[in-house]
XYZ file of C-alpha atoms in Angstrom:
520
model
C 68.506 -88.160 -25.155
C 67.200 -84.843 -26.593
C 67.155 -86.236 -30.139
C 65.069 -89.228 -29.084
C 62.417 -86.909 -27.599
C 62.207 -84.860 -30.811
C 61.737 -88.004 -32.882
C 58.621 -88.896 -30.902
C 56.757 -85.644 -31.924
C 55.805 -86.749 -35.520
C 54.553 -90.080 -34.205
C 52.280 -88.328 -31.678
C 50.894 -85.983 -34.323
C 50.094 -88.895 -36.612
C 48.333 -90.702 -33.777
C 46.198 -87.598 -33.006
C 45.240 -87.253 -36.684
C 44.045 -90.896 -36.770
C 41.962 -90.448 -33.620
C 40.423 -87.122 -34.829
C 39.444 -88.263 -38.339
C 36.036 -89.756 -37.311
C 35.055 -86.508 -35.590
C 36.012 -84.447 -38.661
C 33.909 -86.606 -40.912
C 31.002 -86.215 -38.498
C 31.274 -82.385 -38.636
C 31.324 -82.418 -42.448
C 28.225 -84.573 -42.543
C 26.370 -82.255 -40.161
C 27.351 -79.189 -42.292
C 26.112 -80.848 -45.512
C 22.673 -81.753 -44.132
C 21.232 -78.097 -44.077
C 22.533 -77.474 -47.589
C 20.844 -80.628 -48.872
C 17.623 -79.615 -47.104
C 17.705 -76.110 -48.635
C 18.500 -77.448 -52.107
C 15.593 -79.825 -51.798
C 13.134 -77.050 -50.893
C 14.468 -73.947 -52.716
C 14.666 -74.166 -56.442
C 16.266 -70.765 -57.136
C 17.350 -67.626 -55.234
C 16.894 -64.531 -57.371
C 19.139 -61.544 -56.609
C 19.441 -58.122 -58.233
C 20.380 -58.675 -61.831
C 20.566 -55.061 -62.995
C 21.315 -51.717 -61.341
C 19.375 -48.562 -62.109
C 20.032 -44.972 -60.966
C 17.308 -42.312 -60.631
C 17.657 -38.701 -59.478
C 15.527 -37.512 -56.603
C 12.279 -35.907 -57.814
C 12.984 -37.295 -61.256
C 11.700 -40.422 -63.014
C 12.605 -43.039 -65.594
C 10.184 -44.997 -67.798
C 10.874 -48.658 -68.653
C 9.250 -50.237 -71.705
C 9.177 -54.001 -71.274
C 9.012 -56.620 -74.061
C 6.638 -58.778 -72.027
C 3.626 -57.972 -69.925
C 4.209 -57.187 -66.270
C 1.441 -58.696 -64.148
C 3.009 -58.254 -60.691
C 5.595 -55.940 -59.063
C 7.036 -55.451 -55.544
C 9.070 -52.551 -54.081
C 11.145 -53.339 -50.988
C 11.087 -49.748 -49.576
C 8.253 -47.598 -50.986
C 9.569 -44.509 -49.117
C 12.597 -44.329 -51.450
C 10.839 -44.613 -54.796
C 7.375 -44.788 -56.300
C 6.368 -47.494 -58.849
C 3.682 -46.444 -61.378
C 2.375 -48.758 -64.150
C 0.990 -47.473 -67.491
C -0.658 -50.463 -69.067
C 1.089 -53.823 -68.902
C 4.376 -52.995 -70.657
C 5.244 -49.464 -69.485
C 6.283 -48.592 -65.932
C 7.612 -45.397 -64.327
C 10.060 -45.279 -61.415
C 10.034 -41.933 -59.496
C 12.756 -41.068 -56.974
C 11.375 -39.794 -53.657
C 14.427 -39.648 -51.395
C 18.038 -40.719 -51.542
C 18.775 -44.374 -50.872
C 18.749 -47.835 -52.483
C 16.030 -50.469 -52.705
C 15.095 -53.469 -54.888
C 12.226 -53.723 -57.377
C 11.044 -57.187 -58.425
C 8.757 -57.736 -61.468
C 6.990 -60.837 -62.768
C 6.713 -60.876 -66.573
C 4.955 -63.114 -69.118
C 2.086 -65.295 -67.975
C 1.455 -66.630 -64.526
C 1.985 -70.291 -65.534
C 5.432 -69.605 -66.981
C 6.517 -66.310 -65.331
C 9.951 -64.769 -65.602
C 11.442 -62.759 -62.721
C 13.448 -59.575 -63.051
C 15.089 -58.009 -59.935
C 16.579 -54.514 -60.118
C 18.630 -52.545 -57.587
C 17.419 -48.937 -57.871
C 19.547 -46.163 -56.342
C 18.018 -42.708 -55.848
C 20.693 -40.017 -55.931
C 20.582 -36.302 -55.101
C 19.479 -33.983 -57.877
C 22.170 -31.450 -58.664
C 19.613 -29.284 -60.416
C 17.619 -28.834 -57.199
C 20.762 -27.766 -55.342
C 21.581 -25.269 -58.081
C 18.040 -23.921 -57.941
C 18.235 -23.597 -54.145
C 21.539 -21.740 -54.343
C 20.087 -19.387 -56.948
C 16.947 -18.696 -54.893
C 18.931 -18.056 -51.720
C 21.437 -15.815 -53.480
C 18.558 -13.601 -54.678
C 17.058 -13.541 -51.169
C 20.475 -12.731 -49.702
C 20.983 -9.813 -52.094
C 17.498 -8.480 -51.341
C 18.036 -8.567 -47.563
C 21.467 -6.907 -47.816
C 19.918 -4.156 -49.939
C 17.064 -3.588 -47.465
C 19.452 -3.440 -44.480
C 22.636 -1.679 -45.681
C 24.104 -1.536 -42.159
C 23.926 -5.326 -41.841
C 25.564 -8.040 -43.892
C 24.221 -11.612 -44.095
C 24.965 -14.801 -45.985
C 22.571 -17.703 -46.711
C 24.228 -21.115 -47.080
C 22.019 -24.104 -48.045
C 23.422 -27.400 -46.775
C 21.372 -30.592 -47.200
C 17.979 -29.919 -45.560
C 19.251 -26.887 -43.626
C 19.868 -23.227 -44.410
C 22.505 -21.399 -42.345
C 21.931 -17.702 -41.752
C 25.223 -16.087 -40.814
C 26.691 -12.614 -40.839
C 26.497 -9.453 -38.763
C 23.460 -7.370 -37.851
C 23.636 -3.751 -36.748
C 21.532 -4.355 -33.645
C 19.054 -6.826 -32.225
C 16.073 -5.053 -33.782
C 17.479 -5.535 -37.295
C 18.462 -9.093 -36.442
C 14.843 -9.898 -35.522
C 13.563 -8.268 -38.719
C 16.070 -10.152 -40.914
C 15.221 -13.444 -39.276
C 11.513 -12.749 -39.739
C 11.906 -11.984 -43.467
C 13.999 -15.086 -44.133
C 11.581 -17.248 -42.142
C 8.571 -15.938 -44.091
C 10.316 -16.568 -47.423
C 10.846 -20.138 -46.286
C 7.082 -20.476 -45.853
C 7.103 -20.257 -42.050
C 4.967 -17.227 -41.262
C 4.013 -18.167 -37.703
C 7.320 -19.180 -36.215
C 8.289 -18.141 -32.712
C 11.933 -17.830 -31.798
C 11.232 -16.976 -28.123
C 13.337 -13.810 -28.226
C 16.542 -15.843 -28.521
C 18.400 -14.823 -31.651
C 20.772 -17.771 -31.373
C 18.051 -20.414 -31.576
C 16.889 -22.509 -34.529
C 13.779 -21.901 -36.623
C 12.142 -24.883 -38.296
C 10.080 -24.277 -41.410
C 6.730 -26.052 -41.099
C 5.759 -25.538 -44.751
C 7.633 -26.035 -48.043
C 9.305 -23.296 -50.049
C 7.240 -21.133 -52.424
C 8.150 -23.433 -55.310
C 7.250 -26.743 -53.706
C 7.940 -28.723 -56.883
C 11.665 -27.938 -56.894
C 12.617 -26.768 -53.392
C 12.379 -29.103 -50.401
C 11.580 -28.260 -46.809
C 14.466 -26.868 -44.790
C 15.405 -25.734 -41.306
C 16.850 -22.287 -40.665
C 19.870 -22.151 -38.344
C 20.444 -18.617 -37.079
C 24.116 -17.695 -36.579
C 23.753 -13.918 -36.803
C 26.264 -11.973 -34.763
C 25.510 -8.602 -33.159
C 28.618 -6.533 -32.312
C 29.001 -4.205 -29.345
C 28.543 -4.374 -25.600
C 25.901 -6.830 -24.495
C 25.795 -6.382 -20.731
C 23.490 -3.778 -19.251
C 23.694 -2.262 -15.764
C 20.363 -0.970 -14.499
C 20.312 1.611 -11.730
C 16.984 1.937 -9.956
C 16.208 4.631 -7.374
C 13.042 4.496 -5.312
C 12.469 7.616 -3.186
C 9.463 8.306 -0.980
C 8.709 11.011 1.566
C 5.685 10.917 3.845
C 4.529 13.710 6.182
C 1.620 13.607 8.603
C 0.154 16.110 11.057
C -2.805 15.987 13.442
C -4.405 18.358 15.962
C -7.068 17.543 18.535
C -8.923 19.691 21.102
C -11.719 18.835 23.518
C -12.686 18.535 27.173
C -14.671 16.208 29.418
C -16.180 17.350 32.694
C -18.279 15.889 35.442
C -19.977 17.750 38.306
C -22.281 16.879 41.170
C -24.042 19.202 43.634
C -26.163 17.461 46.133
C -28.542 15.276 44.143
C -27.793 17.044 40.814
C -25.141 15.446 38.564
C -24.078 16.534 35.098
C -21.266 15.286 32.817
C -19.802 15.627 29.324
C -17.770 12.773 27.757
C -16.884 13.392 24.103
C -13.092 13.102 23.886
C -12.274 9.891 25.703
C -8.856 9.858 27.323
C -7.227 13.106 28.316
C -5.351 14.924 31.051
C -6.997 16.274 34.215
C -7.158 20.049 34.058
C -9.305 21.178 36.992
C -10.582 19.335 40.040
C -12.708 20.952 42.744
C -14.386 19.693 45.922
C -17.053 21.580 47.800
C -19.002 20.847 50.961
C -22.061 20.202 48.850
C -20.314 18.407 45.930
C -17.438 18.609 43.454
C -16.423 18.699 39.801
C -13.687 17.322 37.472
C -12.571 18.858 34.156
C -10.373 16.805 31.762
C -8.834 18.652 28.774
C -7.518 16.868 25.666
C -5.236 19.060 23.538
C -2.868 17.164 21.243
C -0.603 18.112 18.328
C 1.230 15.432 16.344
C 3.690 15.548 13.425
C 5.400 12.667 11.703
C 7.859 12.165 8.849
C 8.931 9.005 7.029
C 11.688 8.803 4.404
C 12.451 5.854 2.127
C 15.395 5.642 -0.281
C 16.316 2.392 -2.051
C 18.899 2.089 -4.856
C 19.244 -1.477 -6.210
C 21.685 -2.098 -9.094
C 21.612 -5.124 -11.384
C 23.689 -6.350 -14.380
C 22.389 -8.752 -17.037
C 23.142 -9.809 -20.610
C 21.126 -8.157 -23.370
C 18.025 -10.177 -24.206
C 18.019 -12.052 -20.899
C 16.007 -11.509 -17.703
C 17.364 -10.770 -14.236
C 15.831 -10.586 -10.767
C 17.040 -8.793 -7.651
C 15.507 -9.326 -4.190
C 16.637 -7.972 -0.840
C 14.264 -8.429 2.058
C 12.600 -11.212 3.974
C 9.455 -13.268 4.405
C 6.901 -13.722 7.168
C 4.552 -16.642 7.764
C 0.817 -16.357 7.085
C -1.164 -19.310 8.535
C -4.296 -20.356 6.673
C -7.037 -22.657 7.966
C -8.910 -24.699 5.372
C -11.912 -26.948 5.869
C -14.867 -26.750 8.221
C -15.763 -28.344 11.525
C -13.620 -31.271 12.537
C -12.021 -31.499 9.096
C -9.985 -28.332 9.460
C -6.318 -28.245 8.549
C -3.788 -25.449 8.905
C -1.320 -24.533 6.201
C 1.371 -21.875 6.189
C 2.375 -19.647 3.310
C 5.069 -16.985 3.215
C 4.805 -13.423 1.944
C 7.871 -11.435 1.051
C 8.818 -7.849 1.721
C 11.753 -5.676 0.786
C 13.227 -4.401 -2.479
C 12.671 -6.368 -5.690
C 13.588 -5.630 -9.322
C 12.761 -7.682 -12.430
C 14.021 -6.361 -15.750
C 14.890 -7.506 -19.275
C 17.045 -5.157 -21.409
C 17.460 -5.300 -25.184
C 20.199 -3.300 -26.920
C 18.592 -2.028 -30.127
C 20.830 0.529 -31.838
C 24.357 0.757 -30.416
C 23.450 2.586 -27.208
C 19.623 2.593 -27.490
C 18.162 0.211 -24.922
C 14.647 -1.118 -24.524
C 13.787 -1.936 -20.910
C 11.065 -4.147 -19.562
C 11.322 -3.340 -15.856
C 9.169 -4.097 -12.804
C 10.547 -2.644 -9.536
C 8.720 -2.977 -6.227
C 9.296 -1.947 -2.628
C 7.298 -3.304 0.311
C 7.556 -2.604 4.034
C 5.842 -4.090 7.067
C 2.920 -2.154 8.519
C 2.039 -3.399 11.989
C -0.885 -0.999 12.248
C -2.679 -3.121 9.635
C -1.980 -6.401 11.424
C -4.689 -9.050 11.770
C -4.375 -11.648 14.535
C -0.723 -10.736 14.964
C 0.064 -11.005 11.227
C 1.401 -7.665 9.944
C 0.242 -6.020 6.766
C 2.503 -4.596 4.091
C 2.773 -1.256 2.325
C 3.688 -1.865 -1.311
C 4.996 0.422 -4.056
C 5.388 -1.336 -7.405
C 5.192 -0.674 -11.129
C 5.712 -2.561 -14.390
C 6.439 -0.885 -17.720
C 8.446 -0.930 -20.977
C 10.549 2.103 -21.980
C 13.320 2.987 -24.440
C 16.239 5.321 -23.784
C 19.883 5.917 -24.573
C 22.719 4.727 -22.403
C 23.133 6.871 -19.296
C 19.780 8.605 -19.643
C 17.334 8.589 -16.748
C 13.626 7.915 -16.980
C 11.059 8.551 -14.230
C 8.927 5.490 -14.856
C 6.524 6.080 -11.945
C 5.579 8.867 -9.558
C 2.917 9.699 -7.022
C 1.836 12.842 -5.185
C -0.912 12.147 -2.696
C -2.582 14.420 -0.153
C -5.203 13.386 2.382
C -6.998 15.661 4.839
C -9.655 14.766 7.380
C -11.468 16.731 10.089
C -14.060 15.772 12.684
C -16.109 17.682 15.265
C -18.450 16.527 18.056
C -20.234 18.940 20.422
C -23.261 19.376 22.627
C -26.183 21.204 21.075
C -26.650 24.855 22.042
C -23.873 24.806 24.684
C -21.273 23.888 22.054
C -22.134 27.046 20.125
C -21.628 29.436 23.031
C -18.201 31.135 22.838
C -16.056 30.148 25.767
C -18.156 27.100 26.645
C -17.453 25.433 23.307
C -14.008 24.376 24.579
C -15.662 22.337 27.332
C -18.569 21.028 25.268
C -16.871 20.289 21.939
C -14.320 17.767 20.618
C -12.655 18.426 17.283
C -9.705 17.072 15.340
C -8.005 17.714 11.998
C -5.308 15.618 10.244
C -3.328 15.847 7.021
C -1.133 13.298 5.240
C 1.224 14.070 2.336
C 3.104 11.473 0.297
C 5.588 11.839 -2.583
C 6.925 8.809 -4.473
C 9.354 8.709 -7.418
C 10.936 5.729 -9.224
C 13.888 6.428 -11.550
C 15.728 3.999 -13.855
C 19.006 4.553 -15.702
C 20.685 1.883 -17.932
C 24.386 1.702 -18.777
C 26.417 -0.578 -21.047
C 29.192 -2.158 -18.998
C 31.985 -4.712 -19.291
C 33.824 -6.646 -16.575
C 36.645 -5.025 -14.623
C 40.218 -6.137 -15.072
C 41.895 -7.684 -12.005
C 43.824 -4.490 -11.250
C 40.634 -2.410 -11.542
C 38.570 -4.350 -9.016
C 37.989 -2.464 -5.734
C 40.095 -3.683 -2.833
C 38.008 -2.096 -0.077
C 34.487 -3.521 0.115
C 31.649 -2.401 2.417
C 32.443 -3.366 6.004
C 36.118 -4.179 5.482
C 37.233 -1.051 7.385
C 34.936 -1.732 10.350
C 37.011 -3.174 13.193
C 36.379 -4.376 16.727
C 37.002 -1.981 19.663
C 39.600 -2.884 22.228
C 38.768 -3.282 25.926
C 39.555 0.342 26.771
C 37.389 1.788 23.998
C 34.545 -0.638 24.659
C 34.305 -0.640 28.473
C 35.458 2.892 29.244
C 34.297 4.966 26.252
C 31.407 2.766 25.088
C 32.553 2.526 21.462
C 30.987 -0.235 19.342
C 33.495 0.047 16.492
C 37.243 0.077 16.671
C 39.745 2.578 15.406
C 40.769 2.533 11.765
C 44.465 1.990 12.602
C 43.784 -0.727 15.189
C 42.833 -4.347 14.506
C 41.890 -5.636 17.933
C 40.693 -9.258 18.115
C 38.940 -10.305 21.292
C 39.210 -13.978 20.340
C 43.001 -14.053 20.778
C 43.633 -10.901 22.834
C 43.712 -12.631 26.295
C 46.420 -14.991 25.048
C 48.504 -12.192 23.531
C 48.056 -10.026 26.625
C 49.308 -12.840 28.833
C 52.352 -13.362 26.640
C 53.126 -9.648 26.483
C 52.919 -9.418 30.270
C 55.460 -12.175 30.578
C 57.694 -10.416 28.043
C 57.314 -6.988 29.662
C 55.622 -5.283 26.717
C 52.278 -4.511 28.319
C 51.558 -0.788 28.267
C 48.448 1.428 28.013
C 48.839 1.878 24.268
C 49.135 -1.867 23.811
C 47.636 -1.948 20.286
C 50.480 0.107 18.845
C 53.114 -1.825 20.816
C 51.756 -5.235 19.711
C 51.572 -4.693 15.966
C 54.348 -7.191 15.414
C 52.106 -9.894 16.871
C 49.547 -9.416 14.060
C 49.770 -10.229 10.380
C 47.309 -7.993 8.545
C 47.009 -8.288 4.761
C 44.739 -8.953 1.786
C 44.238 -12.567 2.873
C 43.118 -11.828 6.444
C 44.742 -11.955 9.857
C 47.129 -14.329 11.564
C 46.100 -17.006 13.996
């Protein structure tokens, strides 16, 4: 039975071949129709018959046996086709690549076609010239800067500047010299020594050296992170003294008064059968002192900018428009301590600082419509110093004195009566301000060097006894009381019989205190 089934397979294949033969013939006919159409319309397809190789920025001259009356270049950006008469042509390589050049020779009635595949290759002589020029420039720069060592590597249309500079100042100078030699006198690297500089003009010898882009890979050894310590100290003193008196008297129909000082304290009051009098004396002495000390610290990488701000902002409403077209907007003004600085490490430990510290405080005495004013102390400067040195970048000593006197004529000049008929005051304000900066080269701390105790970590919460009985707002250093869970623990300790007066020491086993925090 199995053999009979296998014998039927060849018969089925033969039957399928007979049925499919008309379709195969139809496909062959359809494939032959485009070829016949093309052969009927196209007489000849001319392809590249000869290959020619030209070096970039070099040329080859072809002397033809017949006149050339027409020529076509497929890609004019690769080569340039120049004709000298009708039988001499010059092919000049412009850039690497391949393209076809087709020429029609003889006469137009019976023209002959010649198609060439022209390949423009790189000129080894130009590369040798570039390497020679850059080796001379490299030697000159290394001689000018003996503490630095550079290497110029031309690759394709790029030049890599690598090596080691003594400091950032020499790195900028080296980059500037190399950039100018490349014909780029007005480049701007934005202060980033790791950026790229693109030459916008050709090399001095434009006939042999192409345009190139400078890639700066100079390395500057040493510490690159700068810690800036800023100290802003201000001391203000003020003093004022006032003296004067107001009086009012009336005797029958006669009334006299003196009011020069305004508010004061009643000194004498008398009442008679025919009248009375009041005397008000104003004698005031005032002294005030204000001290400000701010010490912000900030770390940043050499050549970069950093900003430090500690303070707040308050809203300042602004009304714009007139009449019924008014609209209110709100802007915010900041106050507090702010530092902006950009350090540059020049020579090992010599640092150039561009620093702008400021310190502002609210002054409610200068408020307008409930909006407070601000007292600002700020400066912006550029200085150079060694690591660890301190520079006083700004200072102020200011003294102000004012006096005022008001008195009645004649009576105010009489000794003894001048106290009652004169008002006088004198005030003096003294202010001293000093801003100090000190840079240091730093590196990160190792894990075992990092401080374990940070500000506020030793501040604990007082227990009930210390808070309610003694009025303490901070707990004891050896006690870690937690009011969030203390009622629960107290209840459990009561049930266990451990509740005593010194409960914090007795309940230490209920707390887990470590570097990762407390227990539940």
